[in-house]
Structures are given as C-alpha cells and as structure tokens.
Coordinates of C-alpha atoms in Angstrom, one line a residue:
Chain K
M1 CA -15.6 18.8 -47.3
E2 CA -16.6 15.3 -46.6
T3 CA -17.5 14.3 -43.1
R4 CA -15.2 11.7 -41.7
S5 CA -17.6 9.6 -39.6
F6 CA -16.9 6.0 -40.0
K7 CA -19.5 5.1 -37.5
K8 CA -21.6 3.3 -40.1
G9 CA -19.0 0.5 -40.3
L10 CA -17.0 -1.1 -43.0
P11 CA -19.3 -0.5 -46.0
K12 CA -19.1 3.2 -45.4
L13 CA -15.3 2.9 -45.0
F14 CA -14.9 1.1 -48.3
M15 CA -17.1 3.7 -50.1
H16 CA -14.9 6.4 -48.6
L17 CA -11.7 4.7 -49.6
R18 CA -12.7 4.2 -53.2
S19 CA -12.8 7.9 -53.7
Q20 CA -9.5 8.5 -51.9
P21 CA -6.6 6.7 -53.6
I22 CA -4.0 7.8 -51.1
E23 CA -6.0 6.7 -48.2
F24 CA -6.7 3.4 -50.0
V25 CA -2.9 2.8 -50.1
L26 CA -2.6 3.5 -46.4
F27 CA -5.5 1.2 -45.8
L28 CA -3.7 -1.6 -47.7
C29 CA -0.6 -1.1 -45.6
A30 CA -2.6 -1.1 -42.4
S31 CA -4.4 -4.2 -43.4
F32 CA -1.2 -6.0 -44.1
S33 CA -0.3 -7.0 -40.5
V34 CA -3.9 -8.0 -39.7
V35 CA -4.1 -10.2 -42.8
I36 CA -0.7 -11.7 -42.1
L37 CA -1.7 -12.6 -38.5
L38 CA -4.9 -14.3 -39.7
L39 CA -3.0 -16.2 -42.5
M40 CA -0.4 -17.3 -39.9
L41 CA -3.0 -18.5 -37.6
L42 CA -4.8 -20.3 -40.4
F43 CA -1.5 -22.0 -41.5
V44 CA -0.6 -23.2 -38.0
V45 CA -4.1 -24.5 -37.4
M46 CA -4.1 -26.4 -40.8
E47 CA -0.6 -27.9 -40.3
G48 CA -1.4 -28.8 -36.7
S49 CA -4.8 -30.3 -37.4
L50 CA -3.3 -33.7 -38.3
A51 CA -1.7 -34.0 -34.9
F52 CA -4.9 -32.9 -33.1
T53 CA -7.0 -35.4 -34.9
R54 CA -4.5 -38.3 -34.7
L55 CA -3.2 -37.6 -31.1
G56 CA -6.1 -35.8 -29.5
T57 CA -5.4 -34.8 -25.9
Q58 CA -2.2 -37.0 -26.0
L59 CA -0.5 -34.0 -27.6
I60 CA -1.1 -32.0 -24.4
L61 CA -1.2 -34.8 -21.7
G62 CA 1.0 -37.5 -23.2
Q63 CA 4.1 -38.2 -21.1
M64 CA 6.5 -39.4 -23.7
W65 CA 8.0 -37.3 -26.5
K66 CA 10.1 -39.7 -28.6
T67 CA 10.2 -38.9 -32.3
N68 CA 12.0 -42.2 -33.1
S69 CA 9.1 -44.2 -31.7
D70 CA 6.5 -41.8 -33.1
L71 CA 5.5 -40.8 -29.6
Y72 CA 4.3 -37.2 -29.3
G73 CA 3.2 -36.5 -25.8
G74 CA 3.7 -32.8 -25.2
F75 CA 3.2 -32.8 -21.4
P76 CA 7.0 -32.8 -20.5
L77 CA 7.6 -30.0 -23.0
I78 CA 4.7 -27.8 -21.8
Y79 CA 5.7 -28.6 -18.2
G80 CA 9.3 -27.6 -19.1
S81 CA 8.1 -24.3 -20.5
L82 CA 5.9 -23.4 -17.6
M83 CA 8.6 -24.5 -15.1
V84 CA 11.3 -22.3 -16.7
V85 CA 8.9 -19.3 -17.0
S86 CA 7.6 -19.5 -13.4
G87 CA 11.1 -19.8 -12.1
A88 CA 12.0 -16.7 -14.1
L89 CA 9.0 -14.8 -12.9
L90 CA 9.7 -15.8 -9.3
I91 CA 13.0 -14.0 -9.6
S92 CA 12.1 -11.1 -11.8
I93 CA 8.8 -10.1 -10.2
P94 CA 10.3 -9.0 -6.8
L95 CA 13.4 -7.7 -8.5
G96 CA 11.5 -5.8 -11.1
I97 CA 8.9 -4.3 -8.9
C98 CA 11.4 -3.3 -6.2
T99 CA 13.5 -1.7 -9.0
S100 CA 10.5 0.2 -10.4
I101 CA 9.5 1.5 -7.0
F102 CA 13.1 2.6 -6.3
I103 CA 13.4 4.4 -9.6
A104 CA 10.1 6.2 -9.5
E105 CA 10.0 7.2 -5.8
I106 CA 13.4 7.1 -4.2
L107 CA 16.1 7.8 -6.8
P108 CA 16.9 11.5 -7.2
F109 CA 15.2 13.1 -10.1
Q110 CA 18.3 13.6 -12.2
L111 CA 19.2 9.9 -12.1
R112 CA 15.8 8.5 -13.0
D113 CA 16.1 8.8 -16.8
P114 CA 19.7 7.5 -17.1
I115 CA 18.9 4.4 -14.9
K116 CA 15.7 3.8 -16.8
S117 CA 17.6 3.8 -20.1
V118 CA 20.2 1.4 -18.8
I119 CA 17.5 -1.1 -17.9
E120 CA 15.8 -0.6 -21.2
L121 CA 19.1 -1.4 -22.8
L122 CA 18.8 -4.9 -21.4
A123 CA 15.9 -5.4 -23.8
S124 CA 18.0 -4.5 -26.8
I125 CA 20.6 -7.2 -26.3
P126 CA 20.0 -10.0 -28.8
S127 CA 18.7 -13.1 -27.1
V128 CA 21.5 -15.2 -28.6
I129 CA 24.0 -13.2 -26.6
Y130 CA 22.0 -14.0 -23.4
G131 CA 22.3 -17.6 -24.6
F132 CA 26.0 -17.8 -25.0
I133 CA 26.6 -15.9 -21.8
G134 CA 24.4 -18.6 -20.2
V135 CA 26.4 -21.4 -21.8
T136 CA 29.9 -20.1 -21.3
F137 CA 29.5 -18.4 -17.9
L138 CA 26.3 -19.2 -16.0
A139 CA 26.0 -22.9 -16.7
P140 CA 29.5 -23.8 -15.6
L141 CA 29.1 -21.6 -12.5
I142 CA 25.8 -23.4 -11.6
A143 CA 27.4 -26.8 -12.3
S144 CA 30.2 -26.0 -9.9
I145 CA 28.0 -24.4 -7.2
F146 CA 25.6 -27.4 -7.0
G147 CA 28.1 -30.1 -8.0
L148 CA 26.3 -31.0 -11.2
Q149 CA 27.7 -32.7 -14.3
S150 CA 26.1 -30.2 -16.6
G151 CA 24.9 -26.7 -15.7
A152 CA 22.3 -26.7 -18.4
T153 CA 19.2 -26.9 -16.2
A154 CA 15.8 -25.4 -15.7
F155 CA 17.3 -23.1 -13.1
T156 CA 19.9 -21.7 -15.6
A157 CA 17.2 -21.0 -18.1
S158 CA 15.1 -19.3 -15.5
L159 CA 17.9 -17.1 -14.5
I160 CA 18.6 -16.0 -18.0
L161 CA 14.9 -15.5 -18.7
A162 CA 14.5 -13.5 -15.5
I163 CA 17.0 -11.0 -16.7
M164 CA 15.4 -10.9 -20.2
V165 CA 12.0 -10.0 -18.9
L166 CA 13.2 -7.5 -16.3
P167 CA 12.9 -4.5 -18.6
T168 CA 9.3 -5.4 -19.4
I169 CA 8.4 -5.6 -15.7
V170 CA 10.4 -2.5 -14.7
G171 CA 9.1 -0.5 -17.6
V172 CA 5.4 -1.2 -17.3
S173 CA 5.1 -1.2 -13.5
G174 CA 7.3 1.9 -13.4
E175 CA 4.8 3.6 -15.7
T176 CA 1.8 2.7 -13.5
I177 CA 3.7 4.0 -10.4
S178 CA 4.4 7.3 -12.1
A179 CA 0.7 7.5 -13.2
V180 CA -0.5 7.7 -9.6
P181 CA -1.7 11.3 -9.3
I182 CA 0.6 13.5 -7.3
E183 CA -2.4 14.7 -5.3
Y184 CA -2.6 11.4 -3.5
K185 CA 1.1 11.4 -2.6
E186 CA 0.9 15.0 -1.4
A187 CA -2.1 14.2 0.7
A188 CA -0.3 11.3 2.4
L189 CA 2.9 13.2 2.9
A190 CA 1.1 16.3 4.2
L191 CA -0.5 14.1 6.9
G192 CA 3.0 13.2 8.0
A193 CA 3.4 9.9 6.3
S194 CA 7.0 8.8 5.6
K195 CA 8.1 8.0 2.1
W196 CA 7.7 4.3 2.7
Q197 CA 4.3 4.7 4.3
T198 CA 3.2 6.6 1.3
I199 CA 4.5 3.9 -1.0
R200 CA 2.9 1.1 0.9
N201 CA -0.4 2.6 1.7
V202 CA -1.1 4.9 -1.3
I203 CA 1.1 4.1 -4.3
L204 CA 1.2 0.3 -4.2
P205 CA -2.6 -0.2 -3.8
L206 CA -3.2 2.1 -6.7
S207 CA -0.6 0.4 -9.0
K208 CA -1.5 -3.2 -8.3
S209 CA -3.3 -3.8 -11.5
G210 CA -0.6 -2.2 -13.6
M211 CA 2.0 -4.4 -11.9
L212 CA -0.1 -7.5 -12.6
A213 CA -0.2 -6.4 -16.2
S214 CA 3.6 -6.0 -16.3
V215 CA 4.0 -9.5 -14.9
M216 CA 1.7 -10.9 -17.5
L217 CA 3.5 -9.1 -20.3
G218 CA 6.7 -10.5 -18.9
F219 CA 5.2 -14.0 -18.9
G220 CA 4.3 -13.6 -22.6
R221 CA 7.8 -12.5 -23.4
A222 CA 9.4 -15.3 -21.4
I223 CA 7.3 -18.2 -22.6
G224 CA 7.9 -17.3 -26.3
E225 CA 11.7 -16.9 -25.9
T226 CA 13.5 -19.5 -27.8
V227 CA 17.2 -19.2 -28.6
A228 CA 18.5 -18.3 -25.2
V229 CA 16.4 -21.0 -23.6
L230 CA 17.4 -23.8 -25.9
M231 CA 21.0 -23.0 -25.4
V232 CA 20.9 -23.4 -21.6
A233 CA 17.9 -25.5 -20.7
G234 CA 19.6 -28.9 -21.3
N235 CA 16.9 -30.1 -23.7
V236 CA 15.8 -33.4 -22.1
A237 CA 12.1 -34.2 -22.9
M238 CA 11.2 -35.4 -19.4
V239 CA 9.5 -34.1 -16.4
P240 CA 12.2 -33.8 -13.8
T241 CA 12.1 -36.0 -10.7
P242 CA 10.9 -34.7 -8.4
P243 CA 8.8 -32.4 -10.6
W244 CA 10.1 -29.3 -8.8
N245 CA 13.7 -30.2 -9.3
Y246 CA 15.1 -27.0 -10.9
L247 CA 18.5 -28.5 -11.2
A248 CA 17.4 -30.9 -13.9
P249 CA 17.4 -30.3 -17.6
V250 CA 14.1 -29.6 -19.3
Y251 CA 13.0 -29.2 -22.9
P252 CA 10.7 -26.2 -23.3
V253 CA 8.2 -26.1 -26.2
T254 CA 10.0 -23.3 -28.1
A255 CA 13.3 -25.1 -28.0
V256 CA 11.7 -28.4 -29.2
I257 CA 10.1 -26.6 -32.1
A258 CA 13.3 -24.8 -33.1
M259 CA 15.4 -27.9 -32.8
Q260 CA 13.2 -30.4 -34.5
M261 CA 11.3 -28.5 -37.2
G262 CA 14.3 -28.8 -39.6
E263 CA 14.4 -32.5 -39.4
A264 CA 10.7 -33.2 -39.5
A265 CA 9.4 -34.4 -42.9
V266 CA 6.7 -32.0 -44.2
G267 CA 3.3 -33.5 -43.7
S268 CA 4.5 -36.1 -41.2
L269 CA 2.9 -36.6 -37.8
E270 CA 6.0 -35.1 -36.1
Y271 CA 5.8 -32.0 -38.3
S272 CA 2.1 -31.6 -37.4
A273 CA 2.7 -32.3 -33.7
L274 CA 5.3 -29.4 -33.7
F275 CA 2.7 -27.1 -35.2
G276 CA 0.2 -28.3 -32.7
L277 CA 2.6 -27.3 -29.9
G278 CA 3.1 -24.0 -31.6
L279 CA -0.6 -23.4 -31.6
I280 CA -0.8 -24.2 -27.9
L281 CA 2.0 -21.8 -27.2
F282 CA 0.2 -19.2 -29.3
I283 CA -3.0 -19.6 -27.5
I284 CA -1.3 -19.3 -24.1
T285 CA 0.5 -16.1 -25.1
F286 CA -2.5 -14.6 -26.7
A287 CA -4.7 -15.2 -23.7
V288 CA -2.2 -13.8 -21.2
N289 CA -1.5 -10.7 -23.4
T290 CA -5.2 -10.1 -23.8
I291 CA -5.8 -10.3 -20.1
A292 CA -2.9 -7.9 -19.4
D293 CA -4.2 -5.5 -22.0
V294 CA -7.7 -5.5 -20.4
I295 CA -6.2 -4.9 -17.0
V296 CA -4.0 -2.0 -18.2
R297 CA -6.9 -0.4 -20.0
R298 CA -9.3 -0.4 -17.1
R299 CA -6.8 0.6 -14.4
P300 CA -8.6 3.0 -12.1
V301 CA -5.5 5.1 -11.2
G302 CA -6.2 8.3 -13.2
R303 CA -9.8 8.6 -12.0
S304 CA -10.5 12.2 -11.6
V305 CA -12.2 13.7 -8.6
Q306 CA -15.8 14.5 -9.4
L307 CA -16.8 18.0 -8.5
Chain G
M1 CA 1.5 43.6 16.1
V2 CA 1.2 40.0 16.9
N3 CA 2.8 39.1 20.2
D4 CA 1.5 35.6 21.0
A5 CA 2.9 34.2 17.7
K6 CA 2.2 30.6 16.8
V7 CA 4.2 30.8 13.6
D8 CA 7.1 33.2 13.3
I9 CA 8.5 33.6 9.8
R10 CA 11.9 35.4 9.5
N11 CA 13.6 36.4 6.4
L12 CA 12.2 33.5 4.4
N13 CA 13.5 33.1 0.9
V14 CA 12.5 30.3 -1.5
W15 CA 14.0 29.6 -4.9
F16 CA 12.8 27.1 -7.5
G17 CA 15.9 26.7 -9.7
D18 CA 16.8 30.2 -10.7
N19 CA 13.3 31.5 -9.9
H20 CA 13.4 33.6 -6.7
V21 CA 9.8 33.0 -5.5
L22 CA 9.7 34.3 -2.0
K23 CA 11.9 37.3 -1.1
D24 CA 12.7 38.0 2.5
V25 CA 9.3 37.4 3.9
S26 CA 9.0 38.0 7.7
F27 CA 5.8 38.0 9.8
K28 CA 4.2 36.5 12.8
I29 CA 1.0 34.5 12.8
R30 CA -1.4 34.6 15.8
E31 CA -2.5 31.5 17.5
K32 CA -6.2 30.4 17.2
A33 CA -7.0 32.9 14.6
V34 CA -7.6 32.9 10.8
T35 CA -4.8 34.5 8.8
A36 CA -5.5 35.0 5.1
I37 CA -2.7 35.3 2.6
M38 CA -3.9 37.0 -0.6
G39 CA -2.3 38.2 -3.7
P40 CA -2.5 37.7 -7.5
S41 CA -1.6 34.4 -9.1
G42 CA 2.0 33.5 -9.0
C43 CA 2.9 35.9 -6.2
G44 CA 4.1 33.0 -4.0
K45 CA 1.1 32.4 -1.7
T46 CA 1.1 28.7 -2.1
T47 CA 4.9 28.5 -1.7
L48 CA 4.6 30.5 1.5
I49 CA 2.2 28.1 3.2
R50 CA 4.1 25.1 1.9
A51 CA 7.1 26.5 3.6
I52 CA 5.3 26.1 6.9
N53 CA 5.0 22.3 6.6
R54 CA 8.1 21.9 4.5
M55 CA 6.2 20.5 1.5
N56 CA 8.3 22.7 -0.8
E57 CA 11.3 20.5 -0.4
L58 CA 9.5 17.6 -2.2
I59 CA 9.8 19.7 -5.4
C60 CA 12.9 19.2 -7.5
G61 CA 15.2 22.2 -7.4
C62 CA 13.8 23.9 -4.4
R63 CA 16.0 25.9 -2.0
T64 CA 15.0 27.6 1.2
S65 CA 16.8 30.1 3.5
G66 CA 15.6 31.9 6.6
E67 CA 13.7 30.6 9.6
V68 CA 10.2 29.5 10.4
Y69 CA 9.5 29.1 14.1
I70 CA 6.6 27.1 15.3
N71 CA 6.1 27.2 19.1
G72 CA 9.6 28.7 19.3
H73 CA 11.4 25.9 17.3
N74 CA 12.9 26.6 13.9
I75 CA 11.4 23.9 11.7
Y76 CA 14.3 24.2 9.3
D77 CA 16.7 23.0 12.0
G78 CA 18.4 19.7 11.2
N79 CA 17.0 17.9 14.2
I80 CA 13.4 18.5 13.4
N81 CA 11.3 15.4 12.7
V82 CA 9.6 16.4 9.5
Y83 CA 6.8 13.7 9.8
E84 CA 5.9 15.0 13.3
L85 CA 6.0 18.5 11.9
R86 CA 3.5 17.6 9.2
R87 CA 1.3 15.9 11.7
K88 CA 1.2 19.1 13.7
V89 CA 0.7 21.3 10.6
G90 CA -2.2 19.9 8.6
M91 CA -2.9 20.8 5.0
V92 CA -6.0 21.1 2.8
F93 CA -5.4 21.4 -0.9
Q94 CA -6.9 23.4 -3.7
K95 CA -8.7 20.5 -5.3
P96 CA -10.4 18.0 -2.9
N97 CA -8.1 15.0 -3.0
P98 CA -9.5 12.2 -0.9
F99 CA -7.8 8.9 -1.3
P100 CA -9.6 6.3 -3.5
K101 CA -10.7 4.6 -0.3
S102 CA -13.8 4.6 1.8
I103 CA -14.9 7.7 3.8
Y104 CA -13.9 5.9 7.0
E105 CA -10.5 4.9 5.7
N106 CA -9.7 8.4 4.5
V107 CA -10.1 9.8 8.0
A108 CA -8.4 6.8 9.7
F109 CA -5.4 7.0 7.4
G110 CA -3.5 9.6 9.5
P111 CA -4.1 8.0 12.9
R112 CA -3.1 4.6 11.5
I113 CA 0.2 5.8 10.1
H114 CA 1.1 7.6 13.3
K115 CA -0.1 4.6 15.4
M116 CA -2.2 7.0 17.4
A117 CA -4.9 4.5 18.2
N118 CA -6.4 1.2 17.2
G119 CA -9.7 -0.5 16.9
R120 CA -12.5 1.3 18.7
E121 CA -10.3 4.3 19.4
I122 CA -10.0 4.8 15.6
D123 CA -13.8 4.7 15.3
E124 CA -13.9 7.5 17.9
I125 CA -11.3 9.6 16.2
V126 CA -13.2 9.2 12.9
E127 CA -16.4 10.3 14.4
R128 CA -14.9 13.2 16.3
S129 CA -13.0 14.4 13.2
L130 CA -16.1 14.1 10.9
R131 CA -18.2 16.0 13.5
E132 CA -15.6 18.7 13.7
A133 CA -15.6 19.0 9.9
A134 CA -19.4 19.3 9.9
L135 CA -19.7 16.2 7.8
W136 CA -20.8 13.5 10.3
D137 CA -24.5 13.8 9.9
E138 CA -24.2 13.5 6.1
V139 CA -22.1 10.4 6.1
K140 CA -22.6 8.5 9.3
D141 CA -24.8 5.9 7.6
R142 CA -22.3 5.3 4.8
L143 CA -18.9 5.4 6.2
Q144 CA -17.8 2.5 4.0
D145 CA -18.9 4.2 0.8
S146 CA -16.1 5.4 -1.5
A147 CA -15.1 8.9 -0.9
F148 CA -15.6 9.6 -4.6
N149 CA -19.4 9.2 -4.1
L150 CA -19.4 12.5 -2.1
S151 CA -20.0 15.9 -3.7
G152 CA -17.1 18.3 -4.2
G153 CA -17.9 20.3 -1.1
Q154 CA -18.3 17.1 1.0
Q155 CA -15.0 15.8 -0.3
Q156 CA -13.3 19.0 0.7
R157 CA -14.8 18.7 4.2
L158 CA -13.7 15.1 4.3
C159 CA -10.1 16.3 3.5
I160 CA -10.5 18.7 6.4
A161 CA -11.6 15.9 8.7
R162 CA -8.7 13.8 7.5
A163 CA -6.3 16.6 8.5
L164 CA -8.0 17.0 11.9
A165 CA -7.8 13.3 12.7
V166 CA -4.1 13.5 13.5
K167 CA -4.7 16.3 16.0
P168 CA -2.9 19.2 14.3
E169 CA -2.3 22.6 15.9
I170 CA -2.1 24.5 12.6
I171 CA -4.2 24.0 9.5
L172 CA -2.9 25.3 6.2
M173 CA -5.5 25.8 3.5
D174 CA -4.5 26.4 -0.1
E175 CA -7.5 28.0 -1.8
P176 CA -9.8 25.4 -0.4
C177 CA -12.9 26.7 -2.1
S178 CA -11.6 27.5 -5.5
A179 CA -13.0 24.3 -7.0
L180 CA -16.4 24.6 -5.2
D181 CA -19.7 26.1 -5.9
P182 CA -21.0 29.1 -3.8
A183 CA -23.2 26.9 -1.5
A184 CA -20.3 24.6 -0.6
T185 CA -18.0 27.6 -0.2
T186 CA -20.3 29.1 2.4
K187 CA -20.3 25.9 4.4
I188 CA -16.5 25.7 4.3
E189 CA -16.1 29.3 5.3
A190 CA -18.4 28.8 8.3
L191 CA -16.4 25.8 9.2
I192 CA -13.1 27.7 9.0
R193 CA -14.5 30.3 11.4
R194 CA -15.5 27.5 13.8
L195 CA -12.1 25.8 13.5
S196 CA -10.3 29.0 14.4
K197 CA -11.5 28.6 18.0
R198 CA -9.3 25.6 18.4
Y199 CA -6.7 25.7 15.6
T200 CA -4.5 28.2 14.0
V201 CA -5.8 28.5 10.4
I202 CA -3.7 29.9 7.6
I203 CA -5.6 30.2 4.4
V204 CA -4.4 31.2 0.9
T205 CA -6.9 32.8 -1.3
H206 CA -7.1 35.0 -4.3
N207 CA -10.6 35.8 -3.6
L208 CA -10.7 39.2 -1.8
Q209 CA -14.2 38.8 -0.4
Q210 CA -13.3 35.5 1.0
A211 CA -10.3 36.9 2.8
A212 CA -12.5 39.7 4.2
R213 CA -15.2 37.3 5.3
V214 CA -13.2 34.6 7.1
S215 CA -9.9 36.1 8.3
D216 CA -8.8 37.9 11.4
F217 CA -5.5 39.0 9.8
T218 CA -4.6 39.5 6.2
A219 CA -1.3 39.4 4.5
F220 CA -0.9 40.8 1.0
L221 CA 1.8 39.2 -1.1
Y222 CA 3.0 40.6 -4.4
E223 CA 5.8 39.3 -6.6
G224 CA 7.2 37.3 -3.7
R225 CA 7.3 40.2 -1.2
L226 CA 5.1 40.8 1.8
I227 CA 3.6 44.2 1.0
E228 CA 1.1 44.5 3.8
Y229 CA 0.1 42.6 6.9
S230 CA -2.3 43.7 9.5
D231 CA -5.7 42.9 11.0
T232 CA -8.2 42.3 8.2
K233 CA -10.3 45.3 8.9
S234 CA -7.4 47.8 8.5
V235 CA -6.0 46.1 5.4
F236 CA -9.3 46.4 3.6
E237 CA -10.4 49.8 5.0
N238 CA -7.2 51.5 5.5
P239 CA -4.4 50.0 3.4
R240 CA -1.1 51.6 3.9
S241 CA 0.5 50.7 0.7
E242 CA -0.6 52.0 -2.7
L243 CA -0.2 48.5 -4.2
T244 CA -2.7 47.0 -1.6
K245 CA -5.1 49.8 -2.3
N246 CA -5.0 49.1 -6.0
Y247 CA -5.3 45.4 -5.6
I248 CA -8.3 45.8 -3.3
A249 CA -9.9 48.2 -5.7
G250 CA -9.5 45.6 -8.4
K251 CA -7.1 47.5 -10.6
F252 CA -5.0 44.4 -11.1
G253 CA -4.9 40.8 -10.0

C-alpha cells in the first residue's frame, strides 16, 4: 500500500495522480470549479480594465451615470446597492435573530424542525417570484400608504431583500445557538436563572460571532441579488434627495448590469464600465464572505473544558 | 430513621418517554449531613438528584409523579417558583462547567441574576464563596483571569463556589470527582465534609469508597428502585439486602 501523505505539496500530488487514473479523473472534476473561478475573474478584470484605465476613480466616485452622454460615474449605483442592502439588513437582522432564538430555545422540541423547514423553504422560492410579488402587491401597497406615484422604491427593494436573506440569517445564527454546549445552559438554569436570563447572559454572548457571520452571509446574498431588485427598485441612477430618503427609486449595481449589458456594444466604454462595476461587486462580496468564513471558523463556542 | 428531614421524597416515579427510570422511590434526607446515592451506571442516580431541583423537566419527554418535600413544601406543587427552588438547591455537575467568563464573573453570575447584591456587596459574596470553596487563596490575585486557565480540580471548586454564592440550603453533586485526578478528588472530598456543617449535601457517586469516605447516609439504587438506605456504616458493614452485599463486594456494577 502506498502512503497517502500529500504533505509534500503539489509535486507529490501530481506524481501520485499519474499512477492512479481514477483519482486523476476525480482531480480533474475537482479542479474544474477552481479553474472556472479563476477564468471568470480574469475575464472580468480584462473586460473591465478599459474602464478602470479610462475612468479611474470616476467609476467609483463619479456622480453621473448617463450612457447617452458617455458618463459612467458609478457612485449613485453603488450607493443604491448599499442603501437597499442596509435597509434589508436593518429589517432582517432583528427579525432573523429573534426568530432563531425563538426556534432554538423556546419553541417546543416537536415543532422546531417543521418551523425550520418552513423558513428554509423561503430560500427555495425563485427570486423572480419575489420580484413579481413585489411589483404586483408590495409596490402598490407602499405607494398608497405613503402617497407616492410609484411604489418602486429603495424601501420596497429592501423589504423584498429582507425576506430573501431571512433564511440565511435564521439558519446560520440558529446553528450557532444550538452549538452552545448544554453544560453552560444547565449551569445557568441550575443556579435559578430563568430562560430569558440564560439566553441573555449565557447563550447570546457565546453566539455573537456566529450571528455576525450570519449577517455577513446575508449581506453577501443581498448585495448580489438581481432580478427581484431590478423589478422593484425603480431604477433611477441618482442618489436620492435627501440621501436617506428610502421612498425614492434607486438603481443598484446588479440591476444596472442586468439591464444594460444587452445593449452595450462589446468592447465599448459602457461595456467595460459594466464589467468594472461587476468587479467591484465581486470584491465586496468576496471580502464580506471571507470575513464571515474566518469568524465562523474561529468561533470559540465549542471550546472544551481542560482537565 | 431520619426524623429531621430536609428533603422528603415520597413515591417518586420518573419516566423518559416509555422508559420508567425511577420506580416508587421514597426516603428522607437529613439536614446538614452528607447523603450519598450509589449504584451502577444507569440505575437512576442522576435522575433522582435532578428531581430535587426539577432539572429533569428540561429534558424532552420527561414525566414525573409523586412528591418531593423540601422544608415541608412539595416542590412539584403548581405554585412553587422553580427559579427560587433552584437557587435554594444548588447543583454541581459531573464535568466542571464554569462559564467562559472570568473567575470573578463565574461566582458573581448567580447573585447578579437574583439581584441579591450590587457593587461592593458582590465583591464580598465572591470572596466569601471562594473562601468557602477553599479556592480563595489560589485565585485571589487573578480573579479577572478566564476560568478556563484553572486546573480541573480548581474549576470544580469554582463551580462549587458559584453554587454557594446564591446562598443555597441544599447542594446536589452529580459525581463531582469523576473527571478529576486523585489529588483533586481528596481536596473536594474534604470540602464536602466541611460543607456538610452548613449545608445539606446530596452526592451521587458510583465510587463505593467515595461514598464510604464522605457520607453520613448512603442510599443504594438499583434499576430505578431504592434497595437500601441507612447510615453509611451499616450499609457497608451490615447490608440488609443481598443485592447491596453483592454490589459492595464488587460482584457487579
């Protein structure tokens, strides 16, 4: 038998693979996604490079996005994205964390799994369905409540996104709550702590980092969402006045890319600017997901008692 | 046998789902003494002491019948405040389980949630409890250190101090030494003897020698039934039941 230590790195791995045809095939399959990721990144960088060299920081800081006049200032779009996503998180964080605490600590045992599955089901609804519920139901409702001409606003998009990221937040923070060792809960309860005191003083402090991670994963999901957002955000490439006016339409980055890519001539500045925006989006999502990953991995909850 | 009963258990039955764990257990536990509950694994020892502070009901599918009187009040009555009950009946677990907080915060946790004191008074409670648990001299200069930096035996004494901080009357100990080395065990046993001057201590153990060393009274539990209960000396020297005799002789367990 051959020893399977790959500690000596890639050269050793390749030597090993050469003698094992089946494992070589598996290796090819496994490499596929990594290679695709790198190729995609390369492609986006190449296509976007024209915009970065010609527009420089204008692509991020420029105030005007007008394709007819060849103005590609991405600021209102990036602002729109961040506005919609922060609005969504403002709603879904309290809602999601309260839900996960309720499910993990208060709901009777028999009901936990069914309720969890129902919430997970939210994640399996195609985003276009969220979009048209937003268009046909939510937008008119918001228009009539606030007396607006159109209900397609940043607020509408935030509401839709809040529901879409709820399963992520509930799922991940629920997991961290369940990961709190039962010994700590018992210790608190045996001292006469009530359920709520145990949650607040023992469970929440121990699940903080996992909850933070759940929020970041939710952020990553929300900022990348396209179809539902472009259907309800109103799509006006301007920073609202005043800038915190959630009842104004915005044009998030993903919506711009989806709407305008089809019309942009390949190789044109517009085409490249859209890729540039895509790259910015990619970097934001990548950074946030990486941070969330790091937090989840070093969470101190399961630390065992040293004897 | 016991007249001045602190805890009076009558016809206690506990089920977990279909599993009948405790069968008609009745006995009285003397105040300010150490009562050991011994028996082979799975005989219901832990369930029995967890019935005294109503911790069993936190487990899914648990059902209890019968009465447990503490100071003459049935703790299974509807009008009993279970949080106050658990303050009065402290518990120390098998594996030391300090909170991932500082030594100080571990002891202060109980007084804080029961709003028993604030500020300087908490300092006093912490010191008093740590002294009572024979840990003060070892930790007085590092109260803000994480409890995880303590050794296993120290952690267990910290857990005892944490239980003492809320001024309990009864202390339940669920095999408190089973995760500790002999030196730490000796210290805890000496501590248990000292605590029994002021508290009613009920200790679960499957270590026969430990029961013989620390307890005034011993109950022998087998397959959910109370087989024998008497003062420790007679249980070990003069067991009435054949089962107890065989258990003590090491024929099973």
